[in-house]
Amino acid sequence: MGRRETLLEKGSTGTFYSIEGFWAIQTATKQEGGAGRRKRENPPAIAVAPSAVSDSFGWVGFLRSLSGRVIYAEHFAPLLEQIAKLEEALFNIQFEQHWLRDFRAEREMFRSRVVPLFVKKNSKDLYNLWGTTPSRVLNEESFRLFSTGATRKCLDGFRSLSKGNYVPSIRNMSTVASVGIENKEGLKLLVNGGPRAQKMVGIWLFGSAAWVFSMVILGGITRLTRSGLSMTDWKFTGGLPPLSDEDWLLEFGKYKQSPEFKRVNRGMSIEDFKFIYWMEYAHRMWGRALGIMFALPFSYFLRKGYITVQLGLRLSALFGLGAGQGLIGWWMVKSGLEEPASEYAQPRVSPYRLAAHLTSAFAIYCGLLWTGLSVVMPEPPSESLAWVRGAAKVKQLALPVSLLVGVTAVSGAFVAGNDAGHAYNTFPKMGDTWIPEDVFDMKPLIRNFFENTSTVQLDHRILATATLFSIGALWWSTRKFDIHPAVRSLIGSAVGMAGLQVTLGISTLLSYVPVELGTAHQAGALTLLTLMILLNHTLRRPSPYLLKSLPQVAKTI
């Protein structure tokens, strides 16, 4: 080994790697009051003790990252620790007396330059940490030293180790992980333009999903307050609400012609009508505002070239489904404005159309959420091959459980459409029996599962119980699996949310469906579905690029 080389130990094998350029930061010091730089002829060789170098993810992991492999966020902190240990080892070396004074000053330069240098030169690739630059964590004052010759020489020393592309990346240890701006082999990003574009598109999609979530909640309140049939006409572009007393009387007159007023709300006052009208009007206008909120950024991102073809097709389909959702809503309301078949029946919307309206809303929400996750987090968390295999096993169990959660939510729409929540307000029995006698009274038999009040409520009870036990079984079956902590946390959260949702459902039933509990129960269903979407997204198979970079399959240097 030459005297201008620094030696680093790899593990406990005794194999050393030479790093050119580390000494450059010692020899390129700018001297105050002198002419130029003072060059040293024969600086001493430096060997780092084994205790100063990690045998797992210290400098060896750092060298691997410089050769184009992936390093992880959890390895970034140990890397900084190893830099500090190296600094300490350098300082403790016995120099000749006339070198000691200068080395102390240069030690401070090492502390202020090496770590910021690493961050600065990798800022693009490190920017994927939720779009936050690491410079916010470190001392920004040290970045003013980047233009010095010492920094450039030290950089040359680091880069001399590189073989292939210089594209290190840090993995984000959240529920799911993001990648750098490079389009790695086997990984197709949905957004062009780098991490900033990913972040912007992701925020827009998550905001749209949250808007749909609020739409579902507002729609539930509208249904529970029986406000959905207050507006007897529908315009695609909407219109202004009544602004004068004459306008209100005109709208109230239209409502008086509806079957709901004649059979249910005959004694309603104009003030009561204003309340239900405003509820329905807000629900409709909130949906139209969502369309504008989605379309304008979509057009902007298309113009900027951020949207890939795959993402553009997916978002266009979601936009079309959202536009059709307004038509489905009016199709549903129209069924409630028709005269019931029986003179004793209360006017209400078709349970089939209500279920279609709610299912469509759930589909839009899930599509936006999944797409947003795929945009900002293209890779699942996979720090080891064992975790990838564990995730594959969990996915086989999680997918059918997720489908059961969705079916249970849709069955709730039939409970609402048939007003089944106001029947059999007892638990666990339905009245005095476990199973009512009239569960199969309708002909053909299939109608009972969608139109028979007793059967619909019994179905929902059975499905809800099955969902709770299925999620519990998912947790029990995977408790000993070697899986990522994020997966384990999501499963535990789903168990807790399922228990809360069942509790809300029972409380709503026993309380004769108050607006507050009914709304919370509907929000709970969508929250549980959200957790299952997050879980399934986290369990995706990693790209070939990420699989190659895992410790079990990555080649050692």
Coordinates of C-alpha atoms in Angstrom, one line a residue:
M1 CA 0.0 0.0 0.0
G2 CA 1.3 3.5 -0.8
R3 CA 1.8 6.1 1.8
R4 CA -0.9 8.4 0.3
E5 CA -3.6 5.8 0.8
T6 CA -6.1 5.2 3.5
L7 CA -6.9 1.6 4.5
L8 CA -10.3 0.4 5.5
E9 CA -11.1 -3.0 6.8
K10 CA -13.9 -5.0 5.3
G11 CA -15.7 -7.0 8.0
S12 CA -13.5 -9.4 9.9
T13 CA -11.9 -11.1 6.9
G14 CA -8.7 -8.9 7.0
T15 CA -9.3 -7.8 3.4
F16 CA -8.5 -4.1 2.9
Y17 CA -9.6 -1.6 0.3
S18 CA -7.6 1.4 -0.8
I19 CA -9.3 4.7 -0.9
E20 CA -7.5 7.3 -3.0
G21 CA -8.2 10.9 -2.2
F22 CA -9.0 10.7 1.5
W23 CA -5.6 12.2 2.2
A24 CA -6.4 15.0 -0.3
I25 CA -8.4 16.7 2.4
Q26 CA -5.4 16.8 4.5
T27 CA -3.0 18.1 1.9
A28 CA -5.2 20.7 0.2
T29 CA -5.6 23.1 3.2
K30 CA -5.5 26.7 2.4
Q31 CA -2.9 28.4 4.5
E32 CA -3.6 31.9 5.9
G33 CA -1.0 34.5 5.2
G34 CA 0.9 32.1 2.9
A35 CA 1.3 31.9 -0.8
G36 CA -1.1 29.3 -2.3
R37 CA -1.2 25.8 -0.8
R38 CA 1.6 24.1 1.1
K39 CA 2.2 20.6 -0.3
R40 CA 3.5 17.8 1.9
E41 CA 6.0 15.5 0.5
N42 CA 5.6 12.4 2.6
P43 CA 2.5 12.4 4.7
P44 CA 2.3 9.3 7.0
A45 CA 0.1 6.3 6.0
I46 CA -3.1 6.0 7.9
A47 CA -4.7 2.7 8.9
V48 CA -8.1 2.7 10.6
A49 CA -8.5 0.2 13.4
P50 CA -11.1 -2.6 13.0
S51 CA -13.2 -1.1 15.8
A52 CA -13.6 2.1 13.8
V53 CA -15.3 0.4 10.9
S54 CA -18.6 -1.4 10.8
D55 CA -18.6 -4.9 9.5
S56 CA -22.1 -4.7 8.1
F57 CA -23.4 -1.4 6.7
G58 CA -20.6 1.0 7.5
W59 CA -18.0 1.9 4.9
V60 CA -18.5 -1.3 3.0
G61 CA -22.2 -0.4 2.5
F62 CA -21.1 3.1 1.5
L63 CA -18.7 1.7 -1.1
R64 CA -21.5 -0.5 -2.4
S65 CA -23.8 2.6 -2.8
L66 CA -21.1 4.4 -4.7
S67 CA -21.0 1.6 -7.3
G68 CA -24.6 2.1 -8.1
R69 CA -26.4 0.0 -5.5
V70 CA -29.1 1.0 -3.1
I71 CA -28.5 2.1 0.5
Y72 CA -31.3 2.5 2.9
A73 CA -32.4 5.3 5.2
E74 CA -31.7 3.2 8.3
H75 CA -28.1 2.8 7.0
F76 CA -27.6 6.5 6.6
A77 CA -27.3 7.2 10.3
P78 CA -24.7 4.4 10.8
L79 CA -22.8 5.8 7.9
L80 CA -22.5 9.2 9.6
E81 CA -21.4 7.4 12.7
Q82 CA -18.6 5.7 10.8
I83 CA -17.5 9.0 9.4
A84 CA -17.3 10.3 13.0
K85 CA -15.3 7.2 14.0
L86 CA -12.9 7.6 11.1
E87 CA -12.4 11.2 12.1
E88 CA -11.7 10.1 15.7
A89 CA -9.3 7.5 14.5
L90 CA -7.5 10.0 12.3
F91 CA -7.1 12.4 15.2
N92 CA -5.7 9.7 17.5
I93 CA -2.9 8.8 15.1
Q94 CA 0.6 9.6 16.4
F95 CA 2.0 12.2 14.1
E96 CA 5.4 13.7 14.2
Q97 CA 5.6 16.8 16.4
H98 CA 5.7 19.3 13.6
W99 CA 2.6 17.9 12.0
L100 CA 0.3 18.0 15.0
R101 CA -0.6 21.6 15.1
D102 CA -1.7 21.7 11.4
F103 CA -3.6 18.4 11.8
R104 CA -5.8 19.8 14.5
A105 CA -6.9 22.6 12.2
E106 CA -7.4 20.2 9.4
R107 CA -9.5 17.9 11.6
E108 CA -12.0 20.7 11.9
M109 CA -12.1 20.9 8.2
F110 CA -12.7 17.2 7.9
R111 CA -15.7 17.5 10.3
S112 CA -17.3 20.4 8.4
R113 CA -16.7 19.1 4.9
V114 CA -16.9 15.4 4.5
V115 CA -20.5 14.9 5.6
P116 CA -21.9 18.0 3.8
L117 CA -20.0 16.9 0.7
F118 CA -21.6 13.5 0.7
V119 CA -25.0 15.1 1.0
K120 CA -24.4 17.8 -1.6
K121 CA -23.1 15.5 -4.3
N122 CA -26.0 13.1 -3.8
S123 CA -28.7 15.7 -3.2
K124 CA -30.8 14.6 -6.3
D125 CA -30.8 11.0 -5.2
L126 CA -31.4 11.8 -1.5
Y127 CA -34.3 14.1 -2.4
N128 CA -36.7 11.2 -2.5
L129 CA -36.9 11.1 1.3
W130 CA -40.5 12.5 1.2
G131 CA -39.3 15.3 -1.0
T132 CA -37.2 16.8 1.8
T133 CA -33.5 17.7 1.2
P134 CA -31.1 16.3 3.7
S135 CA -29.6 19.8 3.9
R136 CA -32.4 20.8 6.3
V137 CA -31.1 18.2 8.8
L138 CA -27.4 19.1 8.5
N139 CA -25.8 22.5 9.1
E140 CA -26.3 24.6 6.1
E141 CA -23.4 26.8 6.9
S142 CA -21.0 24.1 5.9
F143 CA -22.2 24.2 2.3
R144 CA -20.3 27.4 1.5
L145 CA -17.1 25.3 1.5
F146 CA -18.1 23.1 -1.4
S147 CA -16.2 25.1 -4.0
T148 CA -12.8 24.6 -2.3
G149 CA -10.1 22.5 -3.9
A150 CA -10.0 20.2 -0.9
T151 CA -13.6 19.3 -1.5
R152 CA -13.0 18.6 -5.1
K153 CA -10.0 16.4 -4.5
C154 CA -11.9 14.5 -1.8
L155 CA -14.8 14.0 -4.2
D156 CA -12.3 12.7 -6.8
G157 CA -11.2 10.2 -4.2
F158 CA -14.7 9.0 -3.5
R159 CA -15.6 8.8 -7.2
S160 CA -12.4 6.8 -8.0
L161 CA -14.2 3.9 -6.3
S162 CA -17.1 4.0 -8.6
K163 CA -17.7 1.3 -11.1
G164 CA -20.6 1.9 -13.5
N165 CA -23.2 4.6 -12.9
Y166 CA -22.9 6.8 -9.9
V167 CA -26.6 6.6 -8.8
P168 CA -26.9 5.9 -5.1
S169 CA -30.3 6.1 -3.6
I170 CA -31.8 6.2 -0.1
R171 CA -34.8 4.1 0.9
N172 CA -37.5 5.7 2.9
M173 CA -38.4 3.6 6.0
S174 CA -42.1 4.6 6.1
T175 CA -45.1 2.3 5.4
V176 CA -44.0 2.3 1.8
A177 CA -40.9 3.4 0.2
S178 CA -40.0 5.9 -2.5
V179 CA -37.1 5.8 -5.0
G180 CA -34.9 8.3 -6.7
I181 CA -35.6 10.2 -9.8
E182 CA -33.8 7.7 -12.0
N183 CA -35.9 5.2 -13.9
K184 CA -34.2 2.1 -12.7
E185 CA -34.1 -1.2 -14.6
G186 CA -37.4 -3.0 -14.1
L187 CA -39.1 0.0 -12.5
K188 CA -41.5 2.2 -14.5
L189 CA -42.3 5.5 -12.8
L190 CA -45.7 6.9 -13.3
V191 CA -44.5 10.5 -13.3
N192 CA -41.8 12.3 -15.3
G193 CA -39.9 15.2 -14.1
G194 CA -38.2 14.0 -11.0
P195 CA -39.1 13.9 -7.2
R196 CA -40.6 17.4 -7.2
A197 CA -43.1 16.4 -9.9
Q198 CA -43.8 13.1 -8.1
K199 CA -44.5 15.1 -4.9
M200 CA -46.8 17.6 -6.7
V201 CA -48.8 14.9 -8.5
G202 CA -49.0 12.8 -5.3
I203 CA -50.3 15.7 -3.2
W204 CA -52.9 16.4 -5.9
L205 CA -54.1 12.7 -6.0
F206 CA -54.2 12.4 -2.2
G207 CA -56.1 15.6 -2.0
S208 CA -58.6 14.3 -4.5
A209 CA -59.0 11.1 -2.6
A210 CA -59.6 13.1 0.6
W211 CA -62.2 15.1 -1.2
V212 CA -64.0 11.9 -2.3
F213 CA -63.8 10.7 1.3
S214 CA -65.6 13.9 2.5
M215 CA -68.1 13.4 -0.4
V216 CA -69.0 10.0 1.0
I217 CA -69.4 11.3 4.5
L218 CA -71.5 14.3 3.3
G219 CA -73.6 11.9 1.2
G220 CA -74.2 9.8 4.3
I221 CA -75.4 12.8 6.3
T222 CA -77.7 13.7 3.4
R223 CA -79.2 10.3 3.4
L224 CA -79.5 10.1 7.2
T225 CA -81.3 13.5 7.4
R226 CA -83.6 12.4 4.5
S227 CA -82.4 15.4 2.4
G228 CA -81.7 13.5 -0.8
L229 CA -85.1 14.0 -2.4
S230 CA -85.5 17.7 -1.6
M231 CA -84.2 18.8 -5.1
T232 CA -86.6 17.5 -7.7
D233 CA -84.7 18.5 -10.8
W234 CA -81.1 18.1 -11.9
K235 CA -78.8 20.2 -14.1
F236 CA -75.4 18.9 -15.2
T237 CA -73.6 22.2 -14.6
G238 CA -75.6 23.0 -11.5
G239 CA -77.1 26.4 -10.7
L240 CA -77.5 29.0 -8.0
P241 CA -79.6 28.2 -5.0
P242 CA -82.8 30.1 -4.2
L243 CA -81.9 33.7 -3.3
S244 CA -85.3 35.2 -2.5
D245 CA -88.4 34.2 -0.7
E246 CA -90.2 33.8 -4.0
D247 CA -87.5 31.4 -5.2
W248 CA -87.8 29.4 -2.0
L249 CA -91.5 29.2 -2.3
L250 CA -91.1 28.0 -5.9
E251 CA -88.7 25.2 -4.9
F252 CA -90.9 24.3 -2.0
G253 CA -93.9 24.0 -4.3
K254 CA -91.9 21.6 -6.5
Y255 CA -91.1 19.5 -3.5
K256 CA -94.8 19.4 -2.4
Q257 CA -95.5 17.5 -5.6
S258 CA -93.2 14.7 -4.6
P259 CA -94.3 11.4 -3.0
E260 CA -92.1 12.0 0.0
F261 CA -93.8 15.2 1.0
K262 CA -97.3 13.7 0.4
R263 CA -96.6 10.6 2.5
V264 CA -93.9 11.5 5.0
N265 CA -93.4 15.3 5.3
R266 CA -96.9 16.7 4.8
G267 CA -96.5 19.0 7.9
M268 CA -93.0 20.3 6.9
S269 CA -92.5 24.1 7.2
I270 CA -90.5 26.2 4.8
E271 CA -87.6 26.5 7.3
D272 CA -87.4 22.7 7.6
F273 CA -87.4 22.5 3.8
K274 CA -84.5 24.9 3.6
F275 CA -82.4 22.7 5.8
I276 CA -82.8 19.5 3.7
Y277 CA -82.5 21.6 0.5
W278 CA -79.1 23.0 1.6
M279 CA -77.8 19.6 2.6
E280 CA -78.6 18.2 -0.9
Y281 CA -77.4 21.3 -2.6
A282 CA -74.1 21.2 -0.8
H283 CA -73.6 17.5 -1.7
R284 CA -74.2 18.2 -5.4
M285 CA -72.0 21.3 -5.5
W286 CA -69.2 19.6 -3.6
G287 CA -69.1 16.9 -6.2
R288 CA -69.0 19.5 -9.1
A289 CA -66.2 21.3 -7.2
L290 CA -64.3 18.0 -7.1
G291 CA -64.5 17.7 -10.8
I292 CA -62.9 21.2 -11.2
M293 CA -60.3 20.5 -8.6
F294 CA -59.3 17.3 -10.5
A295 CA -59.5 18.6 -14.0
L296 CA -57.5 21.8 -13.7
P297 CA -54.3 20.2 -12.1
F298 CA -54.7 17.3 -14.5
S299 CA -54.5 19.7 -17.5
Y300 CA -51.5 21.5 -16.0
F301 CA -49.6 18.3 -15.3
L302 CA -50.3 17.1 -18.8
R303 CA -49.0 20.3 -20.3
K304 CA -45.8 20.1 -18.2
G305 CA -45.3 16.6 -19.4
Y306 CA -45.3 15.1 -15.9
I307 CA -48.0 12.5 -16.7
T308 CA -46.9 9.3 -18.4
V309 CA -49.2 7.4 -20.8
Q310 CA -50.0 4.7 -18.3
L311 CA -50.9 7.3 -15.6
G312 CA -52.8 9.4 -18.1
L313 CA -55.0 6.5 -19.1
R314 CA -55.7 5.6 -15.5
L315 CA -56.6 9.1 -14.4
S316 CA -58.8 9.6 -17.5
A317 CA -60.7 6.5 -16.5
L318 CA -61.1 7.8 -13.0
F319 CA -62.2 11.2 -14.3
G320 CA -64.8 9.5 -16.5
L321 CA -66.1 7.5 -13.6
G322 CA -66.3 10.6 -11.5
A323 CA -68.4 12.3 -14.2
G324 CA -70.6 9.3 -14.4
Q325 CA -71.0 9.4 -10.7
G326 CA -73.1 12.5 -11.0
L327 CA -75.4 10.7 -13.5
I328 CA -75.7 7.7 -11.2
G329 CA -76.6 10.0 -8.3
W330 CA -79.4 11.6 -10.3
W331 CA -80.5 8.1 -11.5
M332 CA -80.7 7.1 -7.9
V333 CA -82.6 10.2 -6.7
K334 CA -85.1 9.8 -9.6
S335 CA -86.1 6.4 -8.3
G336 CA -87.2 8.1 -5.0
L337 CA -89.4 10.7 -6.8
E338 CA -91.6 7.9 -8.3
E339 CA -94.8 6.7 -6.6
P340 CA -94.2 3.5 -4.6
A341 CA -95.9 0.4 -5.8
S342 CA -97.8 0.0 -2.5
E343 CA -99.9 2.8 -1.0
Y344 CA -98.5 1.9 2.4
A345 CA -94.8 2.0 1.4
Q346 CA -92.7 5.0 2.1
P347 CA -91.0 6.7 -0.9
R348 CA -87.3 5.9 -0.9
V349 CA -84.5 5.5 -3.5
S350 CA -83.9 2.1 -5.0
P351 CA -81.5 0.1 -2.9
Y352 CA -79.8 -1.2 -6.1
R353 CA -79.2 2.3 -7.3
L354 CA -78.0 3.4 -3.9
A355 CA -75.5 0.5 -3.7
A356 CA -74.3 1.4 -7.2
H357 CA -73.8 5.0 -6.2
L358 CA -71.9 4.1 -3.1
T359 CA -69.8 1.4 -4.8
S360 CA -68.9 3.8 -7.5
A361 CA -67.7 6.3 -4.9
F362 CA -65.7 3.7 -3.2
A363 CA -64.1 2.6 -6.5
I364 CA -63.1 6.2 -7.3
Y365 CA -61.6 6.7 -3.8
C366 CA -59.7 3.4 -3.9
G367 CA -58.4 4.2 -7.4
L368 CA -57.2 7.7 -6.4
L369 CA -55.6 6.4 -3.2
W370 CA -53.8 3.5 -4.9
T371 CA -52.6 5.7 -7.8
G372 CA -51.3 8.4 -5.4
L373 CA -49.4 5.7 -3.5
S374 CA -47.9 4.3 -6.7
V375 CA -46.8 7.8 -7.8
V376 CA -44.9 8.8 -4.7
M377 CA -43.9 5.3 -3.5
P378 CA -43.2 3.2 -6.5
E379 CA -41.4 0.5 -4.4
P380 CA -42.7 -1.4 -1.4
P381 CA -40.5 -1.6 1.7
S382 CA -38.2 -4.5 1.1
E383 CA -34.9 -4.4 3.1
S384 CA -34.3 -8.1 2.9
L385 CA -35.2 -11.0 0.7
A386 CA -36.9 -12.7 3.7
W387 CA -39.3 -9.7 4.0
V388 CA -40.1 -10.0 0.3
R389 CA -41.0 -13.7 0.8
G390 CA -43.0 -12.9 3.9
A391 CA -44.9 -10.2 2.1
A392 CA -45.9 -12.6 -0.6
K393 CA -47.3 -15.0 2.0
V394 CA -49.2 -12.2 3.7
K395 CA -50.6 -11.0 0.3
Q396 CA -52.3 -14.3 -0.3
L397 CA -54.2 -13.9 2.9
A398 CA -54.7 -10.1 2.8
L399 CA -56.3 -10.0 -0.7
P400 CA -59.4 -12.1 0.1
V401 CA -59.8 -10.3 3.4
S402 CA -59.8 -7.0 1.6
L403 CA -62.5 -8.2 -0.8
L404 CA -64.6 -9.3 2.2
V405 CA -64.2 -5.8 3.6
G406 CA -65.5 -4.3 0.4
V407 CA -68.4 -6.7 0.1
T408 CA -69.4 -5.9 3.7
A409 CA -69.4 -2.2 2.9
V410 CA -71.6 -2.7 -0.1
S411 CA -74.0 -4.8 1.9
G412 CA -74.3 -1.7 4.2
A413 CA -75.6 0.2 1.2
F414 CA -78.5 -2.3 0.9
V415 CA -79.2 -1.9 4.7
A416 CA -79.5 1.8 4.1
G417 CA -81.5 1.5 1.0
N418 CA -84.1 -0.8 2.7
D419 CA -84.1 1.2 6.0
A420 CA -83.1 -2.1 7.6
G421 CA -81.3 -0.3 10.3
H422 CA -84.6 0.7 11.9
A423 CA -85.7 -2.9 12.1
Y424 CA -84.6 -5.4 14.8
N425 CA -82.8 -2.9 17.0
T426 CA -81.5 -5.6 19.3
F427 CA -78.2 -7.5 19.5
P428 CA -77.0 -10.2 19.2
K429 CA -80.5 -11.6 18.5
M430 CA -82.9 -10.2 15.9
G431 CA -85.9 -9.6 18.1
D432 CA -86.6 -12.7 20.0
T433 CA -84.9 -15.1 17.6
W434 CA -81.5 -15.5 16.1
I435 CA -82.9 -15.8 12.6
P436 CA -86.2 -14.1 11.6
E437 CA -88.8 -16.4 10.1
D438 CA -89.4 -14.2 7.0
V439 CA -85.9 -14.2 5.7
F440 CA -86.9 -16.2 2.5
D441 CA -90.4 -15.0 2.0
M442 CA -89.8 -13.2 -1.4
K443 CA -89.8 -15.0 -4.7
P444 CA -87.5 -15.5 -6.5
L445 CA -85.2 -16.4 -3.6
I446 CA -82.4 -14.1 -4.7
R447 CA -84.6 -11.0 -4.1
N448 CA -84.4 -11.6 -0.4
F449 CA -80.7 -10.8 -0.2
F450 CA -81.3 -7.3 -1.7
E451 CA -84.9 -6.3 -0.9
N452 CA -86.0 -8.2 2.2
T453 CA -85.4 -6.0 5.3
S454 CA -84.8 -9.0 7.6
T455 CA -82.4 -10.8 5.2
V456 CA -80.5 -7.7 4.4
Q457 CA -79.8 -6.9 8.0
L458 CA -78.9 -10.6 8.8
D459 CA -76.5 -10.6 5.8
H460 CA -74.8 -7.5 7.1
R461 CA -74.4 -8.9 10.6
I462 CA -72.9 -12.1 9.3
L463 CA -70.6 -10.3 6.9
A464 CA -69.4 -7.8 9.5
T465 CA -68.7 -10.6 12.0
A466 CA -66.9 -12.6 9.3
T467 CA -64.8 -9.5 8.5
L468 CA -63.8 -9.0 12.1
F469 CA -62.7 -12.6 12.5
S470 CA -61.0 -12.7 9.2
I471 CA -58.8 -9.7 10.0
G472 CA -58.1 -11.2 13.4
A473 CA -57.1 -14.4 11.7
L474 CA -54.9 -12.5 9.4
W475 CA -53.1 -11.0 12.3
W476 CA -52.8 -14.4 14.1
S477 CA -51.5 -16.2 11.0
T478 CA -48.8 -13.6 10.3
R479 CA -47.6 -12.8 13.8
K480 CA -44.6 -15.1 13.4
F481 CA -43.9 -14.2 9.8
D482 CA -40.6 -12.4 8.9
I483 CA -42.2 -9.2 7.5
H484 CA -41.6 -5.5 7.4
P485 CA -42.6 -3.6 10.5
A486 CA -44.9 -1.4 8.4
V487 CA -46.9 -4.5 7.3
R488 CA -47.2 -5.6 10.9
S489 CA -48.4 -2.2 12.0
L490 CA -51.0 -2.0 9.2
I491 CA -52.4 -5.4 10.1
G492 CA -52.6 -4.4 13.8
S493 CA -54.3 -1.1 12.8
A494 CA -56.8 -3.0 10.7
V495 CA -57.6 -5.3 13.6
G496 CA -58.3 -2.3 15.8
M497 CA -60.3 -0.5 13.2
A498 CA -62.4 -3.6 12.5
G499 CA -63.2 -3.9 16.2
L500 CA -64.2 -0.2 16.4
Q501 CA -66.3 -0.5 13.3
V502 CA -68.3 -3.5 14.7
T503 CA -68.8 -1.5 17.9
L504 CA -70.0 1.5 16.0
G505 CA -72.4 -0.7 14.0
I506 CA -73.9 -2.3 17.1
S507 CA -74.2 1.1 18.8
T508 CA -75.9 2.6 15.7
L509 CA -78.4 -0.3 15.6
L510 CA -79.2 -0.1 19.3
S511 CA -79.6 3.7 19.2
Y512 CA -82.1 3.5 16.2
V513 CA -79.6 5.0 13.7
P514 CA -78.8 8.6 15.0
V515 CA -77.2 10.8 12.4
E516 CA -73.9 11.1 14.4
L517 CA -73.4 7.3 14.9
G518 CA -74.6 6.5 11.4
T519 CA -72.1 8.9 9.9
A520 CA -69.3 7.6 12.0
H521 CA -70.2 4.1 11.0
Q522 CA -70.0 5.0 7.3
A523 CA -66.7 6.8 7.8
G524 CA -65.4 3.8 9.7
A525 CA -66.1 1.5 6.8
L526 CA -64.1 3.8 4.4
T527 CA -61.3 4.0 7.0
L528 CA -61.0 0.3 7.2
L529 CA -61.0 0.0 3.5
T530 CA -58.2 2.6 3.4
L531 CA -56.1 0.5 5.7
M532 CA -56.6 -2.6 3.5
I533 CA -55.6 -0.6 0.5
L534 CA -52.4 0.6 2.2
L535 CA -51.7 -3.0 3.3
N536 CA -52.1 -4.4 -0.2
H537 CA -50.0 -1.6 -1.7
T538 CA -47.3 -2.3 0.8
L539 CA -47.3 -6.0 -0.1
R540 CA -46.6 -5.5 -3.8
R541 CA -43.7 -7.4 -5.3
P542 CA -40.6 -5.2 -5.6
S543 CA -39.1 -4.3 -9.0
P544 CA -36.2 -6.4 -10.4
Y545 CA -33.9 -3.5 -9.7
L546 CA -34.7 -3.5 -6.0
L547 CA -34.6 -7.3 -5.7
K548 CA -31.1 -7.3 -7.1
S549 CA -30.0 -4.7 -4.5
L550 CA -31.2 -6.6 -1.4
P551 CA -28.5 -7.8 0.9
Q552 CA -29.1 -11.5 0.2
V553 CA -28.8 -11.1 -3.5
A554 CA -26.5 -8.1 -3.9
K555 CA -22.9 -9.0 -4.8
T556 CA -20.3 -8.0 -2.3
I557 CA -17.6 -5.6 -3.4

